[in-house]
Short mmCIF file of C-alpha atoms in Angstrom, two decimals:
data_model
loop_
_atom_site.label_atom_id
_atom_site.label_comp_id
_atom_site.label_asym_id
_atom_site.label_seq_id
_atom_site.Cartn_x
_atom_site.Cartn_y
_atom_site.Cartn_z
CA MET A 738 -15.91 22.08 -55.85
CA LYS A 739 -12.86 21.44 -53.70
CA SER A 740 -13.74 21.23 -49.99
CA MET A 741 -11.82 23.57 -47.70
CA PRO A 742 -10.01 22.16 -44.62
CA LYS A 743 -11.99 22.50 -41.41
CA GLN A 744 -10.95 25.48 -39.31
CA ASN A 745 -10.95 25.32 -35.51
CA THR A 746 -13.33 28.16 -34.70
CA LYS A 747 -13.78 27.28 -31.00
CA ILE A 748 -14.02 30.53 -29.06
CA VAL A 749 -12.16 30.61 -25.74
CA ASN A 750 -14.68 30.75 -22.90
CA HIS A 751 -13.88 33.37 -20.27
CA GLY A 752 -15.48 34.02 -16.89
CA ALA A 753 -14.85 36.03 -13.75
CA VAL A 754 -14.19 35.11 -10.12
CA VAL A 755 -17.24 35.84 -7.96
CA SER A 756 -16.11 34.61 -4.52
CA ILE A 757 -13.13 32.95 -2.84
CA ARG A 758 -13.43 30.92 0.36
CA GLY A 759 -10.13 29.18 0.96
CA SER A 760 -9.83 26.53 -1.77
CA VAL A 761 -13.46 26.97 -2.94
CA ILE A 762 -13.84 29.31 -5.90
CA ASP A 763 -17.12 30.49 -7.45
CA VAL A 764 -16.90 31.66 -11.08
CA ARG A 765 -19.50 33.37 -13.31
CA PHE A 766 -19.73 32.55 -17.03
CA ASP A 767 -22.08 34.68 -19.16
CA THR A 768 -21.92 32.60 -22.37
CA GLU A 769 -21.43 28.89 -21.68
CA LEU A 770 -20.96 26.86 -18.48
CA PRO A 771 -17.90 24.57 -18.36
CA ALA A 772 -18.61 20.85 -17.90
CA ILE A 773 -18.12 19.12 -14.53
CA HIS A 774 -14.41 18.16 -14.04
CA SER A 775 -13.31 20.91 -16.47
CA ILE A 776 -10.08 22.68 -15.55
CA LEU A 777 -10.14 26.47 -15.16
CA THR A 778 -6.99 28.61 -15.06
CA MET A 779 -6.56 32.08 -13.58
CA GLY A 780 -3.98 34.43 -12.11
CA ASP A 781 -0.61 35.54 -13.46
CA ASN A 782 0.63 33.06 -16.09
CA ASP A 783 -2.45 30.91 -15.32
CA GLN A 784 -0.65 29.41 -12.31
CA ILE A 785 -3.86 28.96 -10.25
CA ILE A 786 -5.75 25.83 -11.38
CA VAL A 787 -9.33 25.04 -10.35
CA GLU A 788 -11.46 21.95 -11.11
CA VAL A 789 -15.22 22.46 -11.62
CA LEU A 790 -17.23 20.26 -9.22
CA GLU A 791 -20.69 21.86 -9.18
CA HIS A 792 -23.06 23.92 -11.32
CA ARG A 793 -24.63 26.43 -8.97
CA ASP A 794 -27.17 27.86 -11.46
CA ALA A 795 -27.39 28.84 -15.14
CA GLN A 796 -24.36 31.13 -14.95
CA ASN A 797 -22.27 30.14 -11.90
CA VAL A 798 -20.00 27.18 -11.21
CA ARG A 799 -18.19 26.17 -8.02
CA GLY A 800 -14.79 24.54 -8.12
CA ILE A 801 -11.98 23.41 -5.84
CA ALA A 802 -8.46 24.79 -6.26
CA LEU A 803 -5.72 22.26 -7.02
CA THR A 804 -3.03 24.86 -6.27
CA PRO A 805 -2.60 27.52 -3.54
CA THR A 806 -4.86 30.52 -4.13
CA GLN A 807 -2.61 33.35 -2.93
CA GLY A 808 -3.01 36.44 -5.11
CA LEU A 809 -6.49 35.53 -6.38
CA THR A 810 -9.00 38.39 -6.30
CA ARG A 811 -12.69 38.89 -7.07
CA GLY A 812 -13.35 39.93 -10.65
CA MET A 813 -10.16 38.27 -11.96
CA GLN A 814 -10.51 36.77 -15.44
CA VAL A 815 -10.88 32.97 -15.64
CA THR A 816 -10.12 30.80 -18.70
CA ASP A 817 -11.99 27.56 -19.39
CA THR A 818 -9.53 25.02 -20.82
CA ASP A 819 -12.51 22.98 -22.14
CA GLY A 820 -11.04 19.73 -20.83
CA PRO A 821 -10.40 17.71 -17.66
CA LEU A 822 -7.17 17.19 -15.70
CA LEU A 823 -4.67 15.33 -17.91
CA ALA A 824 -1.86 12.88 -17.08
CA PRO A 825 1.17 12.02 -19.24
CA VAL A 826 1.41 8.46 -20.57
CA GLY A 827 3.92 6.79 -22.87
CA LYS A 828 7.42 5.34 -22.87
CA GLY A 829 8.87 8.66 -21.69
CA ILE A 830 7.31 8.50 -18.20
CA THR A 831 9.35 5.52 -16.91
CA SER A 832 12.06 6.27 -14.30
CA ARG A 833 10.49 9.70 -13.66
CA MET A 834 8.73 11.35 -10.70
CA PHE A 835 5.59 13.47 -11.23
CA ASP A 836 3.17 15.72 -9.39
CA VAL A 837 -0.61 15.69 -9.87
CA PHE A 838 -0.39 17.90 -13.01
CA GLY A 839 2.09 15.59 -14.75
CA ASN A 840 5.03 17.93 -14.17
CA ALA A 841 8.34 16.10 -13.70
CA ILE A 842 9.71 16.93 -10.23
CA ASP A 843 12.94 14.91 -10.33
CA ARG A 844 15.14 17.60 -11.96
CA GLU A 845 15.88 15.29 -14.89
CA GLY A 846 14.71 17.65 -17.64
CA GLY A 847 11.59 17.75 -19.81
CA LEU A 848 9.35 14.93 -21.02
CA HIS A 849 9.73 13.24 -24.40
CA ASP A 850 7.63 10.64 -26.23
CA VAL A 851 4.47 11.15 -24.14
CA GLU A 852 0.79 11.86 -24.80
CA TRP A 853 -1.77 13.33 -22.41
CA ARG A 854 -4.95 11.55 -21.30
CA SER A 855 -7.88 12.40 -19.05
CA VAL A 856 -7.59 11.09 -15.47
CA HIS A 857 -11.36 10.41 -15.34
CA ASN A 858 -11.84 6.95 -16.88
CA ALA A 859 -14.51 4.29 -16.37
CA PRO A 860 -13.57 0.88 -14.89
CA PRO A 861 -13.26 -2.01 -17.40
CA LEU A 862 -16.50 -3.84 -18.17
CA LEU A 863 -17.17 -7.21 -16.54
CA THR A 864 -16.93 -8.86 -19.97
CA GLN A 865 -13.35 -7.55 -20.33
CA ARG A 866 -12.11 -8.85 -16.98
CA SER A 867 -9.99 -11.95 -16.51
CA THR A 868 -11.17 -14.62 -14.06
CA GLN A 869 -7.90 -16.51 -13.48
CA SER A 870 -6.52 -16.73 -9.94
CA GLU A 871 -2.76 -16.79 -9.49
CA ILE A 872 -0.51 -16.28 -6.45
CA PHE A 873 1.86 -13.31 -6.30
CA GLU A 874 4.92 -14.17 -4.18
CA THR A 875 6.54 -11.43 -2.10
CA GLY A 876 9.48 -13.24 -0.45
CA ILE A 877 8.08 -12.34 3.01
CA LYS A 878 7.32 -15.55 4.96
CA VAL A 879 4.30 -14.54 7.00
CA ILE A 880 2.54 -13.04 3.94
CA ASP A 881 3.27 -15.87 1.50
CA VAL A 882 2.25 -18.60 4.00
CA LEU A 883 -0.78 -17.08 5.77
CA VAL A 884 -2.00 -14.19 3.58
CA PRO A 885 -1.10 -15.05 -0.05
CA LEU A 886 -1.58 -12.15 -2.45
CA GLU A 887 -3.40 -12.39 -5.79
CA ARG A 888 -1.76 -11.45 -9.08
CA GLY A 889 -4.05 -8.74 -10.39
CA GLY A 890 -5.74 -8.35 -7.00
CA LYS A 891 -5.85 -5.66 -4.34
CA ALA A 892 -4.13 -6.11 -0.97
CA GLY A 893 -4.36 -3.70 1.95
CA LEU A 894 -1.83 -3.07 4.74
CA PHE A 895 -3.93 -1.94 7.71
CA GLY A 896 -2.42 -0.38 10.79
CA GLY A 897 -2.29 2.64 13.07
CA ALA A 898 0.54 5.15 13.20
CA GLY A 899 4.06 3.79 13.64
CA VAL A 900 3.46 0.03 13.27
CA GLY A 901 5.42 -0.38 10.02
CA LYS A 902 3.08 0.10 7.01
CA THR A 903 5.50 2.17 4.94
CA VAL A 904 8.49 -0.04 5.84
CA LEU A 905 6.58 -3.17 4.79
CA LEU A 906 5.41 -1.51 1.56
CA THR A 907 8.97 -0.39 0.77
CA GLU A 908 10.25 -3.93 1.41
CA MET A 909 7.65 -5.34 -0.99
CA ILE A 910 8.80 -2.85 -3.63
CA HIS A 911 12.41 -3.94 -3.09
CA ASN A 912 11.54 -7.66 -3.29
CA MET A 913 9.11 -7.53 -6.19
CA VAL A 914 10.29 -4.76 -8.49
CA GLY A 915 13.57 -6.59 -9.11
CA LYS A 916 11.89 -9.79 -10.33
CA HIS A 917 8.65 -8.18 -11.57
CA LYS A 918 8.79 -8.10 -15.37
CA GLY A 919 6.13 -5.42 -15.84
CA ALA A 920 5.94 -1.76 -14.90
CA SER A 921 5.75 -0.51 -11.32
CA ILE A 922 3.99 2.67 -10.21
CA PHE A 923 4.29 4.20 -6.74
CA CYS A 924 1.52 6.63 -5.80
CA GLY A 925 2.13 8.74 -2.71
CA ILE A 926 -1.12 10.34 -1.46
CA GLY A 927 -0.45 12.84 1.31
CA GLU A 928 3.18 11.70 1.56
CA ARG A 929 5.95 13.44 3.43
CA CYS A 930 8.59 14.87 1.07
CA ARG A 931 11.24 12.97 3.07
CA GLU A 932 9.60 9.62 2.24
CA GLY A 933 9.41 10.44 -1.46
CA GLU A 934 13.05 11.49 -1.64
CA GLU A 935 14.24 8.40 0.27
CA LEU A 936 12.21 6.04 -1.91
CA TYR A 937 13.48 7.64 -5.12
CA ARG A 938 17.10 7.34 -3.93
CA GLU A 939 16.66 3.72 -2.76
CA MET A 940 15.05 2.64 -6.05
CA LYS A 941 17.83 4.39 -8.01
CA ASP A 942 20.53 2.68 -5.94
CA ALA A 943 18.80 -0.71 -6.37
CA GLY A 944 18.83 -0.23 -10.17
CA VAL A 945 15.07 -0.76 -10.58
CA LEU A 946 14.08 2.80 -11.50
CA ASN A 947 14.02 2.04 -15.26
CA ASN A 948 10.69 0.17 -14.94
CA MET A 949 9.21 2.45 -12.31
CA VAL A 950 7.08 5.62 -12.26
CA MET A 951 6.45 7.71 -9.12
CA VAL A 952 3.54 10.10 -8.57
CA PHE A 953 3.31 12.26 -5.45
CA GLY A 954 0.68 14.49 -3.91
CA GLN A 955 2.45 15.82 -0.83
CA MET A 956 0.98 16.57 2.58
CA ASN A 957 1.35 20.34 2.19
CA GLU A 958 -0.63 20.46 -1.06
CA PRO A 959 -4.32 21.49 -1.18
CA PRO A 960 -6.94 18.74 -0.66
CA GLY A 961 -8.06 18.95 -4.32
CA SER A 962 -4.57 18.01 -5.45
CA ARG A 963 -4.28 15.09 -3.01
CA PHE A 964 -7.75 13.90 -4.04
CA ARG A 965 -6.79 13.59 -7.73
CA VAL A 966 -3.27 12.11 -7.51
CA GLY A 967 -4.65 8.55 -7.25
CA GLN A 968 -6.50 8.96 -10.57
CA VAL A 969 -3.30 10.25 -12.21
CA ALA A 970 -1.38 7.12 -11.14
CA LEU A 971 -4.23 4.86 -12.28
CA THR A 972 -4.31 6.51 -15.72
CA MET A 973 -0.61 5.69 -16.11
CA ALA A 974 -1.21 2.11 -14.90
CA GLU A 975 -4.07 1.67 -17.40
CA TYR A 976 -1.78 2.81 -20.23
CA PHE A 977 0.80 0.10 -19.41
CA ARG A 978 -1.96 -2.53 -19.09
CA ASP A 979 -4.10 -1.65 -22.11
CA ASP A 980 -1.61 -0.16 -24.62
CA GLU A 981 1.62 -2.01 -23.80
CA HIS A 982 -0.08 -5.23 -22.54
CA ARG A 983 2.17 -5.39 -19.48
CA ASP A 984 1.45 -6.41 -15.91
CA VAL A 985 1.53 -3.44 -13.54
CA LEU A 986 2.41 -3.31 -9.85
CA LEU A 987 0.60 -0.31 -8.32
CA LEU A 988 1.66 0.69 -4.81
CA ILE A 989 -0.43 3.27 -2.97
CA ASP A 990 0.62 4.95 0.27
CA ASN A 991 -1.81 5.88 1.79
CA ILE A 992 -5.38 5.20 0.68
CA PHE A 993 -6.75 6.77 3.89
CA ARG A 994 -5.25 10.10 2.78
CA PHE A 995 -7.38 9.82 -0.38
CA ILE A 996 -10.51 9.43 1.76
CA GLN A 997 -9.32 12.24 4.04
CA ALA A 998 -8.73 14.58 1.07
CA GLY A 999 -12.24 13.72 -0.22
CA SER A 1000 -13.63 14.55 3.20
CA GLU A 1001 -11.89 17.95 3.17
CA VAL A 1002 -13.18 18.69 -0.35
CA SER A 1003 -16.71 17.65 0.66
CA GLY A 1004 -16.62 19.91 3.72
CA LEU A 1005 -15.30 22.84 1.71
CA MET A 1006 -18.07 22.33 -0.86
CA GLY A 1007 -20.66 22.57 1.92
CA GLN A 1008 -21.95 18.98 1.87
CA MET A 1009 -23.57 17.56 5.01
CA PRO A 1010 -21.10 15.19 6.76
CA SER A 1011 -22.00 11.55 7.33
CA ARG A 1012 -20.81 9.11 10.06
CA LEU A 1013 -17.84 10.37 12.13
CA GLY A 1014 -17.53 13.42 9.88
CA TYR A 1015 -16.78 11.54 6.65
CA GLN A 1016 -18.24 12.71 3.35
CA PRO A 1017 -21.60 11.18 2.35
CA THR A 1018 -20.09 10.17 -1.02
CA MET A 1019 -17.11 8.26 0.45
CA SER A 1020 -18.27 4.81 -0.72
CA THR A 1021 -18.82 6.04 -4.31
CA GLU A 1022 -15.49 7.90 -4.49
CA LEU A 1023 -13.52 4.95 -3.13
CA ALA A 1024 -15.29 2.51 -5.47
CA GLY A 1025 -14.57 4.80 -8.44
CA LEU A 1026 -10.85 4.51 -7.66
CA GLU A 1027 -10.67 0.84 -6.61
CA GLU A 1028 -12.80 -0.60 -9.44
CA ARG A 1029 -10.36 0.71 -12.05
CA ILE A 1030 -7.71 -1.63 -10.57
CA ALA A 1031 -8.55 -4.84 -12.43
CA ASN A 1032 -7.36 -7.84 -14.45
CA THR A 1033 -8.23 -7.77 -18.15
CA ASP A 1034 -7.26 -9.91 -21.12
CA ASN A 1035 -4.55 -7.32 -21.91
CA GLY A 1036 -2.77 -7.49 -18.55
CA ALA A 1037 -3.17 -7.14 -14.79
CA ILE A 1038 -2.86 -4.30 -12.30
CA THR A 1039 -1.78 -5.75 -8.95
CA SER A 1040 -2.24 -3.20 -6.19
CA ILE A 1041 -0.80 -3.08 -2.69
CA GLN A 1042 -2.22 -0.27 -0.56
CA ALA A 1043 -1.25 1.03 2.85
CA VAL A 1044 -4.33 1.98 4.89
CA TYR A 1045 -3.98 4.10 8.02
CA VAL A 1046 -6.50 3.05 10.68
CA PRO A 1047 -7.49 6.02 12.88
CA ALA A 1048 -6.84 5.28 16.57
CA ASP A 1049 -6.42 1.54 15.72
CA ASP A 1050 -10.22 1.36 15.32
CA PHE A 1051 -11.02 -1.20 12.61
CA THR A 1052 -14.73 -0.30 12.78
CA ASP A 1053 -13.92 3.18 11.43
CA PRO A 1054 -15.93 3.77 8.19
CA ALA A 1055 -12.73 4.42 6.19
CA ALA A 1056 -11.30 1.00 7.14
CA VAL A 1057 -14.65 -0.82 6.71
CA HIS A 1058 -15.27 0.55 3.19
CA THR A 1059 -11.68 -0.21 2.13
CA PHE A 1060 -11.89 -3.82 3.44
CA SER A 1061 -14.75 -4.58 1.07
CA HIS A 1062 -12.64 -3.95 -2.07
CA LEU A 1063 -9.64 -6.12 -1.16
CA SER A 1064 -8.69 -9.71 -1.98
CA ALA A 1065 -6.20 -9.77 0.93
CA SER A 1066 -6.13 -7.79 4.19
CA ILE A 1067 -2.82 -7.61 6.07
CA VAL A 1068 -3.43 -6.27 9.58
CA LEU A 1069 -0.50 -4.85 11.53
CA SER A 1070 -0.59 -5.20 15.32
CA ARG A 1071 0.81 -2.64 17.75
CA GLN A 1072 1.24 -5.34 20.41
CA ARG A 1073 3.41 -7.47 18.12
CA ALA A 1074 5.46 -4.41 17.19
CA SER A 1075 6.05 -3.71 20.89
CA GLU A 1076 7.25 -7.32 21.33
CA GLY A 1077 9.79 -6.85 18.52
CA LEU A 1078 8.06 -9.32 16.18
CA PHE A 1079 8.64 -7.66 12.80
CA PRO A 1080 6.92 -7.56 10.38
CA ALA A 1081 4.22 -6.92 13.00
CA ILE A 1082 1.50 -8.75 11.04
CA ASP A 1083 -1.32 -10.22 13.13
CA PRO A 1084 -1.84 -13.70 11.59
CA LEU A 1085 -5.25 -14.19 13.23
CA GLN A 1086 -6.80 -10.91 11.99
CA SER A 1087 -5.21 -10.98 8.53
CA ASN A 1088 -6.92 -12.94 5.78
CA SER A 1089 -6.81 -13.64 2.05
CA LYS A 1090 -9.39 -14.89 -0.41
CA MET A 1091 -6.55 -16.83 -2.12
CA ALA A 1092 -6.03 -19.12 0.90
CA THR A 1093 -8.18 -21.97 -0.43
CA PRO A 1094 -7.10 -25.53 -1.41
CA GLY A 1095 -8.13 -24.98 -5.03
CA ILE A 1096 -5.73 -22.03 -5.47
CA VAL A 1097 -2.73 -22.55 -3.15
CA GLY A 1098 -2.88 -26.37 -3.05
CA GLU A 1099 -3.75 -28.88 -0.28
CA ARG A 1100 -0.35 -28.90 1.46
CA HIS A 1101 -0.08 -25.11 1.68
CA TYR A 1102 -3.70 -24.75 2.83
CA ASN A 1103 -3.40 -27.46 5.54
CA LEU A 1104 -0.11 -26.04 6.85
CA ALA A 1105 -1.55 -22.52 7.02
CA GLN A 1106 -4.58 -23.81 8.93
CA GLN A 1107 -2.35 -25.70 11.40
CA VAL A 1108 -0.22 -22.58 11.96
CA ARG A 1109 -3.33 -20.46 12.57
CA SER A 1110 -4.79 -23.10 14.91
CA THR A 1111 -1.57 -23.30 16.94
CA LEU A 1112 -1.31 -19.51 17.25
CA ALA A 1113 -5.03 -19.27 18.18
CA GLN A 1114 -4.63 -21.87 20.97
CA TYR A 1115 -1.61 -19.98 22.28
CA SER A 1116 -3.63 -16.74 22.26
CA GLU A 1117 -6.34 -18.43 24.39
CA LEU A 1118 -3.75 -19.79 26.85
CA LYS A 1119 -2.03 -16.42 27.36
CA ASP A 1120 -4.41 -15.35 30.15
CA ILE A 1121 -3.83 -18.59 32.10
CA ILE A 1122 -0.06 -18.26 31.69
CA ALA A 1123 -0.15 -14.63 32.82
CA MET A 1124 -2.13 -15.49 35.98
CA LEU A 1125 -0.87 -18.94 36.97
CA GLY A 1126 2.35 -19.50 35.01
CA MET A 1127 3.44 -22.21 32.58
CA GLU A 1128 3.57 -24.84 35.37
CA GLN A 1129 -0.23 -25.03 35.55
CA LEU A 1130 -0.59 -26.05 31.90
CA SER A 1131 -0.96 -29.66 30.79
CA PRO A 1132 2.03 -31.22 28.96
CA GLU A 1133 0.14 -31.02 25.65
CA ASP A 1134 -0.63 -27.34 26.16
CA ARG A 1135 3.03 -26.64 26.94
CA LYS A 1136 3.97 -28.24 23.63
CA VAL A 1137 1.43 -26.01 21.84
CA VAL A 1138 2.89 -22.91 23.52
CA GLY A 1139 6.42 -23.96 22.55
CA ARG A 1140 5.42 -24.50 18.93
CA ALA A 1141 3.49 -21.22 18.76
CA ARG A 1142 6.33 -19.16 20.21
CA ARG A 1143 8.80 -20.74 17.80
CA LEU A 1144 6.42 -20.15 14.88
CA GLU A 1145 6.03 -16.49 15.89
CA ARG A 1146 9.78 -16.04 15.88
CA PHE A 1147 10.31 -17.96 12.65
CA LEU A 1148 7.75 -15.73 10.91
CA THR A 1149 9.86 -12.65 11.72
CA GLN A 1150 12.26 -11.61 8.99
CA PRO A 1151 15.12 -9.10 8.56
CA PHE A 1152 14.33 -6.54 5.84
CA PHE A 1153 16.62 -5.15 3.16
CA THR A 1154 15.16 -1.67 3.73
CA THR A 1155 16.11 -1.67 7.43
CA GLU A 1156 19.67 -3.04 7.12
CA GLN A 1157 21.20 0.36 7.92
CA PHE A 1158 19.23 0.54 11.21
CA THR A 1159 19.45 -3.07 12.45
CA SER A 1160 22.76 -4.30 10.95
CA ASN A 1161 20.88 -7.51 10.03
CA LYS A 1162 21.27 -8.50 6.40
CA GLY A 1163 17.90 -8.65 4.61
CA LYS A 1164 16.47 -12.05 3.60
CA LEU A 1165 14.29 -13.07 0.67
CA VAL A 1166 12.59 -16.41 1.44
CA SER A 1167 10.89 -18.60 -1.17
CA LEU A 1168 7.41 -20.00 -0.47
CA ASP A 1169 8.79 -23.58 -0.41
CA ASP A 1170 11.38 -22.67 2.25
CA ALA A 1171 8.76 -20.86 4.35
CA LEU A 1172 6.32 -23.81 4.21
CA ASP A 1173 9.14 -26.28 4.96
CA GLY A 1174 10.14 -24.28 8.07
CA CYS A 1175 6.57 -24.11 9.41
CA GLU A 1176 6.07 -27.85 8.82
CA ARG A 1177 9.26 -28.81 10.66
CA ILE A 1178 8.40 -26.56 13.64
CA LEU A 1179 4.89 -28.08 13.83
CA HIS A 1180 6.51 -31.56 13.89
CA ASP A 1181 8.60 -30.50 16.94
CA GLU A 1182 11.90 -30.80 15.10
CA PHE A 1183 13.14 -27.64 16.83
CA LYS A 1184 11.62 -28.15 20.29
CA ASP A 1185 15.10 -28.33 21.88
CA PHE A 1186 16.27 -25.17 20.16
CA PRO A 1187 16.07 -21.85 22.02
CA GLU A 1188 13.44 -19.49 20.64
CA SER A 1189 16.13 -16.90 19.90
CA ALA A 1190 17.69 -19.27 17.32
CA LEU A 1191 14.55 -18.89 15.15
CA TYR A 1192 14.28 -15.10 15.54
CA MET A 1193 15.08 -12.89 12.51
CA ILE A 1194 16.28 -15.64 10.19
CA GLY A 1195 15.42 -16.53 6.58
CA ALA A 1196 15.08 -20.25 5.79
CA ILE A 1197 14.78 -22.66 8.74
CA ASP A 1198 18.26 -24.16 8.24
CA GLU A 1199 19.74 -20.84 9.38
CA ALA A 1200 18.58 -21.74 12.91
CA LYS A 1201 21.08 -24.62 12.98
CA GLN A 1202 23.84 -22.36 11.68
CA LYS A 1203 22.96 -19.84 14.38
CA MET A 1204 23.19 -22.61 17.01
CA GLU A 1205 26.56 -23.81 15.73
CA ALA A 1206 27.91 -20.26 15.73
CA SER A 1207 26.59 -19.80 19.29
CA ALA A 1208 28.21 -23.08 20.41
CA ILE A 1209 31.60 -22.06 18.96
CA LYS A 1210 31.32 -18.69 20.66
CA SER A 1211 30.48 -20.27 24.02
CA LYS A 1212 33.50 -22.63 23.76
CA THR A 1213 35.88 -19.73 23.29
CA GLN A 1214 34.43 -17.98 26.35
CA LYS A 1215 35.26 -18.86 29.95
CA PRO A 1216 33.18 -21.95 30.98
CA THR A 1217 30.54 -21.41 33.67
CA ALA A 1218 28.67 -23.72 36.04
CA SER A 1219 25.84 -24.32 33.57
CA SER A 1220 25.75 -24.36 29.80
CA PRO A 1221 24.44 -21.08 28.33
CA LEU A 1222 22.36 -23.07 25.85
CA LYS A 1223 20.62 -25.12 28.56
CA THR A 1224 19.98 -21.97 30.57
CA GLU A 1225 18.45 -20.30 27.53
CA VAL A 1226 16.24 -23.31 26.81
CA ALA A 1227 15.07 -23.37 30.44
CA ASP A 1228 14.43 -19.63 30.43
CA ALA A 1229 12.48 -19.85 27.18
CA THR A 1230 10.33 -22.67 28.57
CA ASN A 1231 9.56 -20.98 31.87
CA GLN A 1232 9.30 -17.39 30.81
CA ASP A 1233 6.04 -15.50 30.98
CA ALA A 1234 4.20 -15.83 27.65
CA SER A 1235 2.86 -12.32 27.66
#
């Protein structure tokens, strides 16, 4: 007997809204309870979307709304979609901008050549992970010399409000997306719409949008939406790594907003808060996101994440838990930002697990240690200089201060993304040029140069060009009693170090 084709006899599961408390919705199902993480739709045209997070009893579930809940009423019919939140993957997602539901928000028309996958995936097994260590160059001197990043690793940009996290992240995108052969994904968690629009325009103007995908969960969206946007971006990254066997650069701004959204969801769900009001499940939720970012035999996901530090307190649980997942921690200092030393990276607090002789090489490791040692000695001498002045230091200590101040200025760099504000042309500096500059400063080759000659330059040879240009300019001006250069050198030597 000929077998008949299987018919899909799945009956649509309907329920009814029992209670509404802000973004928390309780729904009653008389026949079958939806699974955890199932998506429920309700309202006119099913525009209100809720994710199931808890089974209350045999007939009631509690979920969190991923969209605004205006117009929702008790007793309204609810439809169980019998599946989790889905994200689009495929060749058709490149050069596009998406929201948490996979809707294109760039006004470039519909999606083609895509499939939809669940955003809830398990991290790769330990047996599938790659164990090779390789450096990922950024073209930014202070990072490549002192805090080298790992290809396929996770790096965090830590800092309070207004110290330059987003600017530094945008500069890394500009430097790396151009030469990065794989796909790049930008995930904005709790972003301002202005930042998303500016980034999209800049990437389009730079001609790098063809290998890039952007996913945004904006600040004004409900916490449930902001909480899931990171998983959407990771699902897309996993597609490029596992299906297309490409390396992926995943940029997240800001991972603290993910923790904050989780805290809001936890509070709305009625869970008892933990330390400083954070959710008791923070460690598990963060690990669930971070552990999916991994190297496998198919490819690597390299992640750079901005991390807001509340009130500049690095003992805050959000910062502490994030630190533990990273291979490199780049700490931004408000004091350095106030001194005009940009990027305002604190070289003594920042660290990288890549900075070992076996990975970066003996020369790089020794130079980085000498730079750190010089800057640490200068930091210890600052109090003496502030109280007693440079004159009270020994000749050797004065040399250390001179080297440290010149190193600090050499490690500043003009950015491409800030050209319109500073009128300084952006510089991309190779690792060899950065190491060469640090070595020559440590050997006192530039001890007679004013500190300003090393400020905001690329390679070290630009200091000499700056000096020559300054000398030509001073010749054309009316001569004075003392040479401007000598005065500047004397001022730089005697000025207060703080």
